[in-house]
Amino acid sequence: MPRPALERLCLLADVELSEADLLACCASRRWVAAVSGHGDLGALLAASKRVLDELEWPDVEEALAAHPRIGERARGQGREAGWSRGEQSGMDGAAAELRDALADDNRAYEERFGHVFLICASGRSGPEMLADLRERLGNDVETERDVVRRELAAIVDLRLARLARENGG
């Protein structure tokens, strides 16, 4: 009996990926449905890029809603929360002034654009992320949406690769 679209599984390095596995990489259900069924990491990454480029903005916002603000620790014990904490490790030990500036600028960003500031935080320091946040506050809405899609794609690629490594791929 065929499975509904959101329950289809992906094969990655001979390991079936569940909807939960894919949602940990990108919380857009439309993205999950569109990339399900691709048989290897290369095909999955290619499908992911194509789908992320084509998502309607509400689907991107669904993905954004799963991301904590930069400088805030993801809560929970799930895979996505753990990955997020590792991705934001550049904030570990950040001074109170930096954390306060990020909190203030995060609020300004959300007021301006209506969603969380998204940046691929892996390997980036707190001061670098704050500088990018401040620079991006000057973007118009369409430019910022393009930047958000690129940042989301970078995060998703990292998470898919991490998922492959965790599954022996």
PDB file of C-alpha atoms in Angstrom:
ATOM      1  CA  MET A   1       0.000   0.000   0.000  1.00  0.00           C
ATOM      2  CA  PRO A   2       1.553   3.388  -0.997  1.00  0.00           C
ATOM      3  CA  ARG A   3       2.381   5.800   1.787  1.00  0.00           C
ATOM      4  CA  PRO A   4       1.036   9.355   1.879  1.00  0.00           C
ATOM      5  CA  ALA A   5       3.535  11.901   0.531  1.00  0.00           C
ATOM      6  CA  LEU A   6       4.742  13.064   3.948  1.00  0.00           C
ATOM      7  CA  GLU A   7       5.388   9.539   5.173  1.00  0.00           C
ATOM      8  CA  ARG A   8       7.515   8.457   2.225  1.00  0.00           C
ATOM      9  CA  LEU A   9      11.049   7.635   3.140  1.00  0.00           C
ATOM     10  CA  CYS A  10      14.341   8.503   1.563  1.00  0.00           C
ATOM     11  CA  LEU A  11      17.281   6.158   1.235  1.00  0.00           C
ATOM     12  CA  LEU A  12      20.646   7.582   2.164  1.00  0.00           C
ATOM     13  CA  ALA A  13      23.622   5.265   2.275  1.00  0.00           C
ATOM     14  CA  ASP A  14      21.198   2.338   2.435  1.00  0.00           C
ATOM     15  CA  VAL A  15      19.448   3.855   5.454  1.00  0.00           C
ATOM     16  CA  GLU A  16      15.827   4.900   5.247  1.00  0.00           C
ATOM     17  CA  LEU A  17      15.234   8.478   6.317  1.00  0.00           C
ATOM     18  CA  SER A  18      11.955   9.237   7.996  1.00  0.00           C
ATOM     19  CA  GLU A  19       9.878  12.365   7.816  1.00  0.00           C
ATOM     20  CA  ALA A  20      11.335  13.314  11.222  1.00  0.00           C
ATOM     21  CA  ASP A  21      14.891  12.937   9.855  1.00  0.00           C
ATOM     22  CA  LEU A  22      14.096  15.253   6.953  1.00  0.00           C
ATOM     23  CA  LEU A  23      12.170  17.739   9.108  1.00  0.00           C
ATOM     24  CA  ALA A  24      15.281  18.057  11.292  1.00  0.00           C
ATOM     25  CA  CYS A  25      17.082  19.289   8.171  1.00  0.00           C
ATOM     26  CA  CYS A  26      14.316  21.631   6.992  1.00  0.00           C
ATOM     27  CA  ALA A  27      10.993  22.187   8.742  1.00  0.00           C
ATOM     28  CA  SER A  28       9.062  23.002   5.566  1.00  0.00           C
ATOM     29  CA  ARG A  29       6.627  20.145   4.968  1.00  0.00           C
ATOM     30  CA  ARG A  30       6.499  21.030   1.273  1.00  0.00           C
ATOM     31  CA  TRP A  31      10.306  20.633   1.113  1.00  0.00           C
ATOM     32  CA  VAL A  32      10.085  17.252   2.897  1.00  0.00           C
ATOM     33  CA  ALA A  33       7.411  16.005   0.503  1.00  0.00           C
ATOM     34  CA  ALA A  34       9.375  17.182  -2.529  1.00  0.00           C
ATOM     35  CA  VAL A  35      12.747  15.669  -1.562  1.00  0.00           C
ATOM     36  CA  SER A  36      11.430  12.370  -0.222  1.00  0.00           C
ATOM     37  CA  GLY A  37      12.384   9.378  -2.308  1.00  0.00           C
ATOM     38  CA  HIS A  38      15.781  10.549  -3.585  1.00  0.00           C
ATOM     39  CA  GLY A  39      18.158   7.654  -3.276  1.00  0.00           C
ATOM     40  CA  ASP A  40      21.563   9.113  -2.444  1.00  0.00           C
ATOM     41  CA  LEU A  41      23.124  12.205  -0.934  1.00  0.00           C
ATOM     42  CA  GLY A  42      23.965  13.769  -4.299  1.00  0.00           C
ATOM     43  CA  ALA A  43      20.425  13.379  -5.598  1.00  0.00           C
ATOM     44  CA  LEU A  44      18.999  14.585  -2.296  1.00  0.00           C
ATOM     45  CA  LEU A  45      21.215  17.697  -2.279  1.00  0.00           C
ATOM     46  CA  ALA A  46      20.310  18.506  -5.893  1.00  0.00           C
ATOM     47  CA  ALA A  47      16.599  18.067  -5.203  1.00  0.00           C
ATOM     48  CA  SER A  48      16.889  20.144  -2.047  1.00  0.00           C
ATOM     49  CA  LYS A  49      18.517  23.059  -3.890  1.00  0.00           C
ATOM     50  CA  ARG A  50      15.876  23.014  -6.603  1.00  0.00           C
ATOM     51  CA  VAL A  51      12.999  22.774  -4.146  1.00  0.00           C
ATOM     52  CA  LEU A  52      14.343  25.496  -1.841  1.00  0.00           C
ATOM     53  CA  ASP A  53      14.659  27.834  -4.835  1.00  0.00           C
ATOM     54  CA  GLU A  54      11.029  27.126  -5.789  1.00  0.00           C
ATOM     55  CA  LEU A  55       9.336  27.218  -2.373  1.00  0.00           C
ATOM     56  CA  GLU A  56       6.600  29.764  -1.901  1.00  0.00           C
ATOM     57  CA  TRP A  57       7.474  32.304   0.786  1.00  0.00           C
ATOM     58  CA  PRO A  58       4.983  30.853   3.359  1.00  0.00           C
ATOM     59  CA  ASP A  59       6.848  27.520   3.049  1.00  0.00           C
ATOM     60  CA  VAL A  60      10.146  29.300   3.740  1.00  0.00           C
ATOM     61  CA  GLU A  61       8.538  30.966   6.763  1.00  0.00           C
ATOM     62  CA  GLU A  62       7.482  27.520   8.007  1.00  0.00           C
ATOM     63  CA  ALA A  63      11.128  26.467   7.858  1.00  0.00           C
ATOM     64  CA  LEU A  64      12.262  29.684   9.562  1.00  0.00           C
ATOM     65  CA  ALA A  65       9.866  29.138  12.451  1.00  0.00           C
ATOM     66  CA  ALA A  66      11.905  26.112  13.549  1.00  0.00           C
ATOM     67  CA  HIS A  67      15.106  28.149  13.951  1.00  0.00           C
ATOM     68  CA  PRO A  68      15.968  29.895  17.217  1.00  0.00           C
ATOM     69  CA  ARG A  69      17.234  33.442  17.216  1.00  0.00           C
ATOM     70  CA  ILE A  70      20.979  33.817  16.890  1.00  0.00           C
ATOM     71  CA  GLY A  71      22.338  33.949  20.413  1.00  0.00           C
ATOM     72  CA  GLU A  72      19.465  31.925  21.902  1.00  0.00           C
ATOM     73  CA  ARG A  73      20.017  28.267  22.694  1.00  0.00           C
ATOM     74  CA  ALA A  74      17.682  25.814  21.008  1.00  0.00           C
ATOM     75  CA  ARG A  75      15.630  23.956  23.572  1.00  0.00           C
ATOM     76  CA  GLY A  76      14.837  20.292  23.633  1.00  0.00           C
ATOM     77  CA  GLN A  77      16.633  17.027  23.163  1.00  0.00           C
ATOM     78  CA  GLY A  78      15.823  16.380  19.507  1.00  0.00           C
ATOM     79  CA  ARG A  79      18.286  16.073  16.670  1.00  0.00           C
ATOM     80  CA  GLU A  80      17.458  19.520  15.249  1.00  0.00           C
ATOM     81  CA  ALA A  81      17.913  21.241  18.621  1.00  0.00           C
ATOM     82  CA  GLY A  82      21.274  19.554  19.120  1.00  0.00           C
ATOM     83  CA  TRP A  83      22.425  20.503  15.650  1.00  0.00           C
ATOM     84  CA  SER A  84      21.310  24.091  16.201  1.00  0.00           C
ATOM     85  CA  ARG A  85      23.269  24.345  19.449  1.00  0.00           C
ATOM     86  CA  GLY A  86      26.377  23.068  17.661  1.00  0.00           C
ATOM     87  CA  GLU A  87      25.855  25.402  14.714  1.00  0.00           C
ATOM     88  CA  GLN A  88      25.658  28.376  17.061  1.00  0.00           C
ATOM     89  CA  SER A  89      28.706  27.374  19.094  1.00  0.00           C
ATOM     90  CA  GLY A  90      30.384  30.612  17.956  1.00  0.00           C
ATOM     91  CA  MET A  91      28.207  32.271  20.593  1.00  0.00           C
ATOM     92  CA  ASP A  92      29.518  30.088  23.411  1.00  0.00           C
ATOM     93  CA  GLY A  93      31.128  32.319  25.989  1.00  0.00           C
ATOM     94  CA  ALA A  94      30.041  35.526  24.224  1.00  0.00           C
ATOM     95  CA  ALA A  95      30.173  38.649  26.370  1.00  0.00           C
ATOM     96  CA  ALA A  96      26.949  40.075  27.737  1.00  0.00           C
ATOM     97  CA  GLU A  97      27.335  43.172  25.540  1.00  0.00           C
ATOM     98  CA  LEU A  98      27.416  41.036  22.399  1.00  0.00           C
ATOM     99  CA  ARG A  99      24.409  38.992  23.517  1.00  0.00           C
ATOM    100  CA  ASP A 100      22.490  42.201  24.309  1.00  0.00           C
ATOM    101  CA  ALA A 101      23.370  43.728  20.927  1.00  0.00           C
ATOM    102  CA  LEU A 102      22.251  40.565  19.136  1.00  0.00           C
ATOM    103  CA  ALA A 103      18.985  40.508  21.085  1.00  0.00           C
ATOM    104  CA  ASP A 104      18.287  44.165  20.233  1.00  0.00           C
ATOM    105  CA  ASP A 105      19.182  43.768  16.572  1.00  0.00           C
ATOM    106  CA  ASN A 106      17.238  40.494  16.308  1.00  0.00           C
ATOM    107  CA  ARG A 107      14.148  42.396  17.484  1.00  0.00           C
ATOM    108  CA  ALA A 108      14.779  45.179  14.958  1.00  0.00           C
ATOM    109  CA  TYR A 109      15.243  42.603  12.186  1.00  0.00           C
ATOM    110  CA  GLU A 110      12.024  40.787  13.091  1.00  0.00           C
ATOM    111  CA  GLU A 111      10.104  44.067  13.161  1.00  0.00           C
ATOM    112  CA  ARG A 112      11.485  44.998   9.739  1.00  0.00           C
ATOM    113  CA  PHE A 113      11.136  41.629   7.970  1.00  0.00           C
ATOM    114  CA  GLY A 114       8.547  39.716  10.011  1.00  0.00           C
ATOM    115  CA  HIS A 115      10.654  36.623  10.685  1.00  0.00           C
ATOM    116  CA  VAL A 116      13.701  35.398  12.549  1.00  0.00           C
ATOM    117  CA  PHE A 117      17.149  36.461  11.304  1.00  0.00           C
ATOM    118  CA  LEU A 118      18.591  33.357   9.644  1.00  0.00           C
ATOM    119  CA  ILE A 119      22.276  32.869   9.051  1.00  0.00           C
ATOM    120  CA  CYS A 120      24.353  29.758   8.564  1.00  0.00           C
ATOM    121  CA  ALA A 121      26.136  30.111  11.908  1.00  0.00           C
ATOM    122  CA  SER A 122      28.518  27.155  11.557  1.00  0.00           C
ATOM    123  CA  GLY A 123      32.099  28.327  11.907  1.00  0.00           C
ATOM    124  CA  ARG A 124      31.109  31.948  12.471  1.00  0.00           C
ATOM    125  CA  SER A 125      31.864  34.037  15.525  1.00  0.00           C
ATOM    126  CA  GLY A 126      29.335  36.123  17.397  1.00  0.00           C
ATOM    127  CA  PRO A 127      30.847  39.421  16.193  1.00  0.00           C
ATOM    128  CA  GLU A 128      30.725  38.190  12.571  1.00  0.00           C
ATOM    129  CA  MET A 129      27.060  37.257  12.887  1.00  0.00           C
ATOM    130  CA  LEU A 130      26.223  40.600  14.514  1.00  0.00           C
ATOM    131  CA  ALA A 131      27.987  42.450  11.685  1.00  0.00           C
ATOM    132  CA  ASP A 132      26.020  40.455   9.098  1.00  0.00           C
ATOM    133  CA  LEU A 133      22.761  41.079  10.930  1.00  0.00           C
ATOM    134  CA  ARG A 134      23.413  44.834  10.974  1.00  0.00           C
ATOM    135  CA  GLU A 135      24.369  44.849   7.298  1.00  0.00           C
ATOM    136  CA  ARG A 136      21.283  42.876   6.306  1.00  0.00           C
ATOM    137  CA  LEU A 137      19.004  45.283   8.192  1.00  0.00           C
ATOM    138  CA  GLY A 138      19.688  47.646   5.272  1.00  0.00           C
ATOM    139  CA  ASN A 139      18.354  45.198   2.667  1.00  0.00           C
ATOM    140  CA  ASP A 140      15.018  45.665   0.962  1.00  0.00           C
ATOM    141  CA  VAL A 141      12.501  42.831   1.457  1.00  0.00           C
ATOM    142  CA  GLU A 142      13.183  41.037  -1.847  1.00  0.00           C
ATOM    143  CA  THR A 143      16.965  41.183  -1.429  1.00  0.00           C
ATOM    144  CA  GLU A 144      16.648  39.859   2.105  1.00  0.00           C
ATOM    145  CA  ARG A 145      14.395  37.024   0.988  1.00  0.00           C
ATOM    146  CA  ASP A 146      17.068  35.990  -1.523  1.00  0.00           C
ATOM    147  CA  VAL A 147      19.708  36.053   1.236  1.00  0.00           C
ATOM    148  CA  VAL A 148      17.446  34.044   3.559  1.00  0.00           C
ATOM    149  CA  ARG A 149      16.957  31.370   0.884  1.00  0.00           C
ATOM    150  CA  ARG A 150      20.750  31.082   0.416  1.00  0.00           C
ATOM    151  CA  GLU A 151      21.338  30.859   4.160  1.00  0.00           C
ATOM    152  CA  LEU A 152      18.577  28.273   4.543  1.00  0.00           C
ATOM    153  CA  ALA A 153      20.039  26.229   1.686  1.00  0.00           C
ATOM    154  CA  ALA A 154      23.473  26.311   3.337  1.00  0.00           C
ATOM    155  CA  ILE A 155      22.028  25.122   6.653  1.00  0.00           C
ATOM    156  CA  VAL A 156      20.011  22.373   4.976  1.00  0.00           C
ATOM    157  CA  ASP A 157      23.063  21.174   3.016  1.00  0.00           C
ATOM    158  CA  LEU A 158      25.119  20.985   6.228  1.00  0.00           C
ATOM    159  CA  ARG A 159      22.376  19.090   8.009  1.00  0.00           C
ATOM    160  CA  LEU A 160      21.849  16.631   5.150  1.00  0.00           C
ATOM    161  CA  ALA A 161      25.599  15.954   5.078  1.00  0.00           C
ATOM    162  CA  ARG A 162      25.590  15.508   8.871  1.00  0.00           C
ATOM    163  CA  LEU A 163      22.663  13.118   8.576  1.00  0.00           C
ATOM    164  CA  ALA A 164      24.589  11.119   5.960  1.00  0.00           C
ATOM    165  CA  ARG A 165      27.646  10.941   8.262  1.00  0.00           C
ATOM    166  CA  GLU A 166      25.512   9.852  11.215  1.00  0.00           C
ATOM    167  CA  ASN A 167      24.111   7.056   9.064  1.00  0.00           C
ATOM    168  CA  GLY A 168      27.499   5.883   7.860  1.00  0.00           C
ATOM    169  CA  GLY A 169      27.351   7.696   4.511  1.00  0.00           C
TER     170      GLY A 169
END
